[in-house]
mmCIF file with all atom_site columns, C-alpha atoms in Angstrom:
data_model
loop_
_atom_site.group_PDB
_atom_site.id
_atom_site.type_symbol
_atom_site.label_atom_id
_atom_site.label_alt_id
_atom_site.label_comp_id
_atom_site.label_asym_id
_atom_site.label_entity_id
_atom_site.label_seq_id
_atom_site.pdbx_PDB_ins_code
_atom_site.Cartn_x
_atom_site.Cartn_y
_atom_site.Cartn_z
_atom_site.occupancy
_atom_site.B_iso_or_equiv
_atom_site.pdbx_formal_charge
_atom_site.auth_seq_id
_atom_site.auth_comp_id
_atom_site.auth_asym_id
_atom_site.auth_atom_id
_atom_site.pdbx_PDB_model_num
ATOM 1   C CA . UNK A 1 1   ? 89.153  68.640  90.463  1.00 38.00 ? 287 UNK A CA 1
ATOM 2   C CA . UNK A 1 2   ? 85.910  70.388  91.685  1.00 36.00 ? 288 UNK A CA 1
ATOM 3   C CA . UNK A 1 3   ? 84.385  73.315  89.543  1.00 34.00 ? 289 UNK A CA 1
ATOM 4   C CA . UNK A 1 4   ? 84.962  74.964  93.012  1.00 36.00 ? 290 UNK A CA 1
ATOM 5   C CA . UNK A 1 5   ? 88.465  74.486  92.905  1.00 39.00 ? 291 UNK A CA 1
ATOM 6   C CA . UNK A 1 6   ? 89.027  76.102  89.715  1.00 38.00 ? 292 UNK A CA 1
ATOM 7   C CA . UNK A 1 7   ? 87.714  79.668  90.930  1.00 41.00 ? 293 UNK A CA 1
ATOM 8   C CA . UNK A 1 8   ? 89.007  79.599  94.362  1.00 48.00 ? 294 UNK A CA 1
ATOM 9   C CA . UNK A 1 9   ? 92.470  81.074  95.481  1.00 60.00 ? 295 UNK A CA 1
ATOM 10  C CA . UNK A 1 10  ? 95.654  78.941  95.405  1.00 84.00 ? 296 UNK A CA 1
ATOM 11  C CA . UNK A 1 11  ? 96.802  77.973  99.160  1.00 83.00 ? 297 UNK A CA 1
ATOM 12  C CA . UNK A 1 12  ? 100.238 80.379  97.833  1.00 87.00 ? 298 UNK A CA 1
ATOM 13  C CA . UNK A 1 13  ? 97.590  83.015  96.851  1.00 88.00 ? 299 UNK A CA 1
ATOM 14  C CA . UNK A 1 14  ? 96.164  82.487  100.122 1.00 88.00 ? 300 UNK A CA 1
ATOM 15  C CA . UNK A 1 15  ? 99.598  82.659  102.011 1.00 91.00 ? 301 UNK A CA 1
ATOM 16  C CA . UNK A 1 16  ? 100.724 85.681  100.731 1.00 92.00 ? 302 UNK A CA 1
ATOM 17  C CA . UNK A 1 17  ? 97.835  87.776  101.240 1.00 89.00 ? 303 UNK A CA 1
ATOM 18  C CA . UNK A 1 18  ? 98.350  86.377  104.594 1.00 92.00 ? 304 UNK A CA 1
ATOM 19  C CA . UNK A 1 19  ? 101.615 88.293  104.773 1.00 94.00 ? 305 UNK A CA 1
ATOM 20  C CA . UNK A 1 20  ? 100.120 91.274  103.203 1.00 92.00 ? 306 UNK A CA 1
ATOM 21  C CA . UNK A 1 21  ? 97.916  91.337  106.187 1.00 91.00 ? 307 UNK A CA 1
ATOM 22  C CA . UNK A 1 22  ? 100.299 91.247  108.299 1.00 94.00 ? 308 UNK A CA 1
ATOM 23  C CA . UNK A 1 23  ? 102.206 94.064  107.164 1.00 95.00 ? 309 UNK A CA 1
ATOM 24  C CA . UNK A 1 24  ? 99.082  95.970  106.911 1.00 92.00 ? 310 UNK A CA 1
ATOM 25  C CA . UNK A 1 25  ? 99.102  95.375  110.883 1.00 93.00 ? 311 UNK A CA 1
ATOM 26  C CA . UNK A 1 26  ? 102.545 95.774  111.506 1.00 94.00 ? 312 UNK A CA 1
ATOM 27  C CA . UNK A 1 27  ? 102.844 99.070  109.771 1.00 92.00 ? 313 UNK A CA 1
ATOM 28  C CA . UNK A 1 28  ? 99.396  100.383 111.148 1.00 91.00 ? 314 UNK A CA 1
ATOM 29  C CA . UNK A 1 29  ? 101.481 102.662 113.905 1.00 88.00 ? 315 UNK A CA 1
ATOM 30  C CA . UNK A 1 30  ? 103.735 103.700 110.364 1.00 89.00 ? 316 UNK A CA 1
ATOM 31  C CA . UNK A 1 31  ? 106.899 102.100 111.602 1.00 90.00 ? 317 UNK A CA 1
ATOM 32  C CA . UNK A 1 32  ? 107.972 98.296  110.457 1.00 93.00 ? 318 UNK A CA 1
ATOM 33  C CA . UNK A 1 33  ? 110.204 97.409  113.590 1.00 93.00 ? 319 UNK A CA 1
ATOM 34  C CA . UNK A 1 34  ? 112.812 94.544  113.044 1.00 96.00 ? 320 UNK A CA 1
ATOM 35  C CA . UNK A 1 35  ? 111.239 92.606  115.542 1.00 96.00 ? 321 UNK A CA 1
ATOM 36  C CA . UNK A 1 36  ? 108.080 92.570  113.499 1.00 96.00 ? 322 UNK A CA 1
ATOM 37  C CA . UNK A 1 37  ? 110.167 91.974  110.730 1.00 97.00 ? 323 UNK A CA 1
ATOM 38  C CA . UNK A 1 38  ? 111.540 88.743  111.905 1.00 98.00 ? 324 UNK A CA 1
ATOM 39  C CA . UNK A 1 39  ? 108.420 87.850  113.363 1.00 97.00 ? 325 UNK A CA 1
ATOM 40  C CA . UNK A 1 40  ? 107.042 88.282  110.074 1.00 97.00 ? 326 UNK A CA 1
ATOM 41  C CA . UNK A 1 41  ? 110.144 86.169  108.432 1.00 98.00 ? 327 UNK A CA 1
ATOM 42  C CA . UNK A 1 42  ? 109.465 83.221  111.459 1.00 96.00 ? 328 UNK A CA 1
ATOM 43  C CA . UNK A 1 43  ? 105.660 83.308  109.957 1.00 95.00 ? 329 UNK A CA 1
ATOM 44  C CA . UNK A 1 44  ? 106.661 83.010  106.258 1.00 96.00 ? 330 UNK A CA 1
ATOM 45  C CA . UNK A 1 45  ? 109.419 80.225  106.794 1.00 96.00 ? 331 UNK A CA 1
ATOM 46  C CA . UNK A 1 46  ? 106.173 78.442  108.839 1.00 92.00 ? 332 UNK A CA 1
ATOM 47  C CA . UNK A 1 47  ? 104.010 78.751  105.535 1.00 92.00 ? 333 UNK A CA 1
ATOM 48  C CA . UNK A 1 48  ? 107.561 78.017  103.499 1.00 93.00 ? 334 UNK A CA 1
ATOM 49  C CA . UNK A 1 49  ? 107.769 80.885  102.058 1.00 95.00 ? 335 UNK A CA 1
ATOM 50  C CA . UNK A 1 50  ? 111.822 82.790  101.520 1.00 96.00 ? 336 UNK A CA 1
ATOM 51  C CA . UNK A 1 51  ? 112.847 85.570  103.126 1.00 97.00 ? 337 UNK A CA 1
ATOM 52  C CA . UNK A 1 52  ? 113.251 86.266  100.042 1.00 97.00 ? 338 UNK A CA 1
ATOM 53  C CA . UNK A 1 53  ? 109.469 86.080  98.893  1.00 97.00 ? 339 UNK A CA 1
ATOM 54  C CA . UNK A 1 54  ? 108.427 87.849  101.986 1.00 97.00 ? 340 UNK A CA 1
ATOM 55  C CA . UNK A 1 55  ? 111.206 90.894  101.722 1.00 97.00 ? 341 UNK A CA 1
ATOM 56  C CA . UNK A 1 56  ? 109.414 90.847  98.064  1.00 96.00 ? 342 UNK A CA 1
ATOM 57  C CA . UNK A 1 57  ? 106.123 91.128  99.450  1.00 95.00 ? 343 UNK A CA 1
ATOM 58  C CA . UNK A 1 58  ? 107.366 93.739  102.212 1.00 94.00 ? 344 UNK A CA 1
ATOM 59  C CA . UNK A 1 59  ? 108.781 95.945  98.784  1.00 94.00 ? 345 UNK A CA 1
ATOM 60  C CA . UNK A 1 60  ? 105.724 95.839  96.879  1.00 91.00 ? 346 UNK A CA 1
ATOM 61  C CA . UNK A 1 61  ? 102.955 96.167  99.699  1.00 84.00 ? 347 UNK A CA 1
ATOM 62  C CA . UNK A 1 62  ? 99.851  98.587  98.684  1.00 84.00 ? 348 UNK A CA 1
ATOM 63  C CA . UNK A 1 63  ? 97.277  98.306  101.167 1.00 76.00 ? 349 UNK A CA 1
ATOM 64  C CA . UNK A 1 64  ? 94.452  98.020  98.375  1.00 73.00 ? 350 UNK A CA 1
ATOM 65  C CA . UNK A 1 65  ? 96.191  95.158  97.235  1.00 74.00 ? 351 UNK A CA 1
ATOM 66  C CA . UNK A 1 66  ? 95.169  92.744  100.350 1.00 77.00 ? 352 UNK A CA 1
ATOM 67  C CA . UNK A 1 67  ? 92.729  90.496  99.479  1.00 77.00 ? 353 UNK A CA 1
ATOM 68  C CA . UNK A 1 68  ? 91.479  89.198  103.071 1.00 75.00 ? 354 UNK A CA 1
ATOM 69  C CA . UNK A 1 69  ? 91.281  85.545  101.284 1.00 72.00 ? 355 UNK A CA 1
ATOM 70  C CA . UNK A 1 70  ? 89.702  83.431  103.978 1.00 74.00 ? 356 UNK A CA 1
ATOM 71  C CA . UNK A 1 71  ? 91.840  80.459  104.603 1.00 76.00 ? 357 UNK A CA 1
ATOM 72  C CA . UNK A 1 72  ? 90.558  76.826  104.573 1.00 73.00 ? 358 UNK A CA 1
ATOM 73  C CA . UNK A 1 73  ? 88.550  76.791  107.886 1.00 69.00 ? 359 UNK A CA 1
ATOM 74  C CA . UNK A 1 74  ? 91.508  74.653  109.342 1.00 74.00 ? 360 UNK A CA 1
ATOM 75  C CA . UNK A 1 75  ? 94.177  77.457  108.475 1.00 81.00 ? 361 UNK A CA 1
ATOM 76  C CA . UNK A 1 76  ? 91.475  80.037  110.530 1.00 83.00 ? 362 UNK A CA 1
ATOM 77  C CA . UNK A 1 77  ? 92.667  79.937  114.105 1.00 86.00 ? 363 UNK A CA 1
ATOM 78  C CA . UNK A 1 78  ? 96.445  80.051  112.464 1.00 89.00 ? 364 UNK A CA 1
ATOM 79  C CA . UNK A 1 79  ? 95.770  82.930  110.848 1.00 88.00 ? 365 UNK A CA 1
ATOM 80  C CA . UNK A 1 80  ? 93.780  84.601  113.522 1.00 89.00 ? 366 UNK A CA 1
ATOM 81  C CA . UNK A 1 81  ? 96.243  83.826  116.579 1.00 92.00 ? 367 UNK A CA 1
ATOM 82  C CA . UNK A 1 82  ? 99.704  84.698  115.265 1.00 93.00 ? 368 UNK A CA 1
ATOM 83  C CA . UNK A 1 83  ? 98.128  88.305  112.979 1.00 92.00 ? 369 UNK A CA 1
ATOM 84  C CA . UNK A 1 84  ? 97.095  89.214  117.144 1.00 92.00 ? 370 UNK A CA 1
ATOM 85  C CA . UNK A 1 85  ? 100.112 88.098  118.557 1.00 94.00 ? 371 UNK A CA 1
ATOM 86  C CA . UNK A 1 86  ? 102.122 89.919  116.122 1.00 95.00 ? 372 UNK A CA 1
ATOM 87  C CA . UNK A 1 87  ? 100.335 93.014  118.002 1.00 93.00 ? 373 UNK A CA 1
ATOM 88  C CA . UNK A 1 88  ? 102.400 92.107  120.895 1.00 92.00 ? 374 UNK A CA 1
ATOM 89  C CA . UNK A 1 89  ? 105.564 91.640  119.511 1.00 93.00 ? 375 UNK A CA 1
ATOM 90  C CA . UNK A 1 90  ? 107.119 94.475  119.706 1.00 88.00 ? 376 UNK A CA 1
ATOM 91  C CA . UNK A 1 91  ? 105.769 95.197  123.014 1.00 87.00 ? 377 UNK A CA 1
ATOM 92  C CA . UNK A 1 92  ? 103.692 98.398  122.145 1.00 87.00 ? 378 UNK A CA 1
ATOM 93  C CA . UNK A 1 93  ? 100.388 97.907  121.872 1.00 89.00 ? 379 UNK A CA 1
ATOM 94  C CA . UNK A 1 94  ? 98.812  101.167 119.332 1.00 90.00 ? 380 UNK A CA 1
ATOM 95  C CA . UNK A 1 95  ? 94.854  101.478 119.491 1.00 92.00 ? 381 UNK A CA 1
ATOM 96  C CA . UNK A 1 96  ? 95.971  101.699 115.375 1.00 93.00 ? 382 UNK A CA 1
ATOM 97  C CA . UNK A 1 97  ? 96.956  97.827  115.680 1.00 92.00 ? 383 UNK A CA 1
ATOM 98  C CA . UNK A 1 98  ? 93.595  97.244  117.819 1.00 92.00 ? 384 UNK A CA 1
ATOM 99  C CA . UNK A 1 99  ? 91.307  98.900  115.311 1.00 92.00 ? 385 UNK A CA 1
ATOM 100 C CA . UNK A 1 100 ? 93.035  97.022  112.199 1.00 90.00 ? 386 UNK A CA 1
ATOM 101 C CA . UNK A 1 101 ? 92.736  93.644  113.921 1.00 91.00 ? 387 UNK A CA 1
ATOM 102 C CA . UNK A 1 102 ? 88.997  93.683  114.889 1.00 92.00 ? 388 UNK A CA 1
ATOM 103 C CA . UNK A 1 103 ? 88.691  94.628  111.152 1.00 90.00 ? 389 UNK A CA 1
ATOM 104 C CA . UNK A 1 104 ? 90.302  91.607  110.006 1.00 87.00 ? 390 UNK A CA 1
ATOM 105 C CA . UNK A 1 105 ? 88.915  89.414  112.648 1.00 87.00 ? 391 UNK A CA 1
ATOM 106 C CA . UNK A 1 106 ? 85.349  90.024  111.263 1.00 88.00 ? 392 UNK A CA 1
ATOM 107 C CA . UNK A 1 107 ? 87.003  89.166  107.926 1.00 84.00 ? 393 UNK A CA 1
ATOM 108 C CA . UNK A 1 108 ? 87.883  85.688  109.491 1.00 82.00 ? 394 UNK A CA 1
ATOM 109 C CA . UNK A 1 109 ? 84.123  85.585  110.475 1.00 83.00 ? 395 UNK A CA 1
ATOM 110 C CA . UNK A 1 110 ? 85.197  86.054  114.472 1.00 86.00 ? 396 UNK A CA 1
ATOM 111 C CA . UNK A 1 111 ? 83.287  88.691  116.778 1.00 88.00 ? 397 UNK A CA 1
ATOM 112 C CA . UNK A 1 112 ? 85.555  92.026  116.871 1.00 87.00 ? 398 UNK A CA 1
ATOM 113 C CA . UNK A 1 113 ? 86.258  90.921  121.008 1.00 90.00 ? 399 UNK A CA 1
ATOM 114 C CA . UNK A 1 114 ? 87.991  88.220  120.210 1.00 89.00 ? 400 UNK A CA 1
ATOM 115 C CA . UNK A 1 115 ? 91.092  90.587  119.536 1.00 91.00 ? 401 UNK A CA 1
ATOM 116 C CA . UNK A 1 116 ? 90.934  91.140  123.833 1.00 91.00 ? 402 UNK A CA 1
ATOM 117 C CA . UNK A 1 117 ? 90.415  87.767  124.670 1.00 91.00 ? 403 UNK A CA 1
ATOM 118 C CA . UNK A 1 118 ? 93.402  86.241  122.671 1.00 91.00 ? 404 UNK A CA 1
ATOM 119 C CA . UNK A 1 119 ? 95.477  89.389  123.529 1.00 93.00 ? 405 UNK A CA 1
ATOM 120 C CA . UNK A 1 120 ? 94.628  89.190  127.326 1.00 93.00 ? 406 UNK A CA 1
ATOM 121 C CA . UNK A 1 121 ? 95.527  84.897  127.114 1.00 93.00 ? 407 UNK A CA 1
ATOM 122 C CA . UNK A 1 122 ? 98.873  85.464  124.987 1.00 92.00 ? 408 UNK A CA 1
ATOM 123 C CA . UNK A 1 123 ? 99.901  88.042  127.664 1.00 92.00 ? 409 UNK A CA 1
ATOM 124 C CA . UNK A 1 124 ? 99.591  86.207  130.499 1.00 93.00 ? 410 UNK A CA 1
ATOM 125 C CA . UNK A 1 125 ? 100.330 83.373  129.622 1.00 94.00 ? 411 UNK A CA 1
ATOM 126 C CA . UNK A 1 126 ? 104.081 85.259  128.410 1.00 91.00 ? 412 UNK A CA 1
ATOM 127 C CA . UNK A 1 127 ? 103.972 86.626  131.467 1.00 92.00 ? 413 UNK A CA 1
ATOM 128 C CA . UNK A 1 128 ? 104.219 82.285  133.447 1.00 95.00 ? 414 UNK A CA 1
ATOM 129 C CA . UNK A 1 129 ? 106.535 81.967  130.630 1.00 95.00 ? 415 UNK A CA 1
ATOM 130 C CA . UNK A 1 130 ? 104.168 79.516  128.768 1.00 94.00 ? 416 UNK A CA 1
ATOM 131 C CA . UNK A 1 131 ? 105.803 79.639  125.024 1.00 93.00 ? 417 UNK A CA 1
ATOM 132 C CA . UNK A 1 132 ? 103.777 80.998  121.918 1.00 90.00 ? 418 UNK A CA 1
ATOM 133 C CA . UNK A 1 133 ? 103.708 77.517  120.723 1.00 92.00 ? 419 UNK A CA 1
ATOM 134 C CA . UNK A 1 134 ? 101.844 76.029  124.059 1.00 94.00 ? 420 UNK A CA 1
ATOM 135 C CA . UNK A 1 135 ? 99.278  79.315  123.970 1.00 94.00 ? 421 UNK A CA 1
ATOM 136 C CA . UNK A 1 136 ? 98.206  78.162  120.260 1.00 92.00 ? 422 UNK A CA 1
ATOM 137 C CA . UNK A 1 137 ? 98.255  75.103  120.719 1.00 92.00 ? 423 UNK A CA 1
ATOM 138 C CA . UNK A 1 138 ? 95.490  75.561  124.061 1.00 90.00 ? 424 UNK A CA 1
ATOM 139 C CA . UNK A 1 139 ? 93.686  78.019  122.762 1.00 89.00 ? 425 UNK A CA 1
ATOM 140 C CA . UNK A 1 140 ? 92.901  76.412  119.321 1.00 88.00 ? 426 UNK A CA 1
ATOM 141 C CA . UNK A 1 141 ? 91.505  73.299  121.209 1.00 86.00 ? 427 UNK A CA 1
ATOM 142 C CA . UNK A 1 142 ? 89.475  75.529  123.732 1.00 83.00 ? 428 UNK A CA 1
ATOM 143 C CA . UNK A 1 143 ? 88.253  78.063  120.873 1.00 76.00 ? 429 UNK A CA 1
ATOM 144 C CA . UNK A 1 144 ? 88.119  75.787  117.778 1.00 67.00 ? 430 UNK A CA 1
#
């Protein structure tokens, strides 16, 4: 084990302030709708975390609490597609949401338009019916 290792964040640690983030964004326009809620549950089980552990970190969310831990640089574009899709998810996009993202995209070490340009793709691309999967899946290999 590196000296490195020792002082940087656990992939859990990492993870879960992943969540946190996400409920930062989710509750920027003050209202946690189910759909965000199971969108939020969908992202968890991905990282294989409970419903449990993720209703846990929904109960004890304080915004000062979120980290912004970067992830390993592969875990980047992960983290960076599905915290601006969940914008989208409940089909109301709040300037709120916008601001917060462009925020936490500079966190990620992406340029604040990015937000746009991943919002604009994941709507069309809903729009010819092209899954969620298929967007992240292009767009990772054309940004990464």
């Amino acid at each position: 084990m590196s000296l490195w290792n020792l002082f940087s964040p656990g992939k859990r640690a990492r993870e879960e302030d992943f969540i946190r983030q996400l409920f930062h964004l989710a509750l920027a326009d003050d209202d946690l709708d189910e759909v965000e809620m199971e969108y939020i549950h969908g992202l968890g089980d991905k990282l294989g975390l409970t419903r449990e552990r993720v209703n846990e970190l929904r109960d004890q969310y304080v915004e000062g609490d979120i980290k912004y831990l970067k992830p390993p640089s592969g875990e980047s574009f992960f983290t960076l597609f599905y915290m601006i899709n969940l914008i989208l998810v409940d089909e109301e996009v709040h300037n709120k949401e916008l601001i917060i993202a462009k925020q936490m995209v500079l966190k990620l070490g992406y340029a604040p338009d990015t937000v746009d340009v991943i919002l604009d793709v994941i709507s069309r691309n809903q729009a010819n019916n092209i899954s969620v999967e298929e967007t992240y899946k292009n767009l990772k290999e054309r940004l990464s």
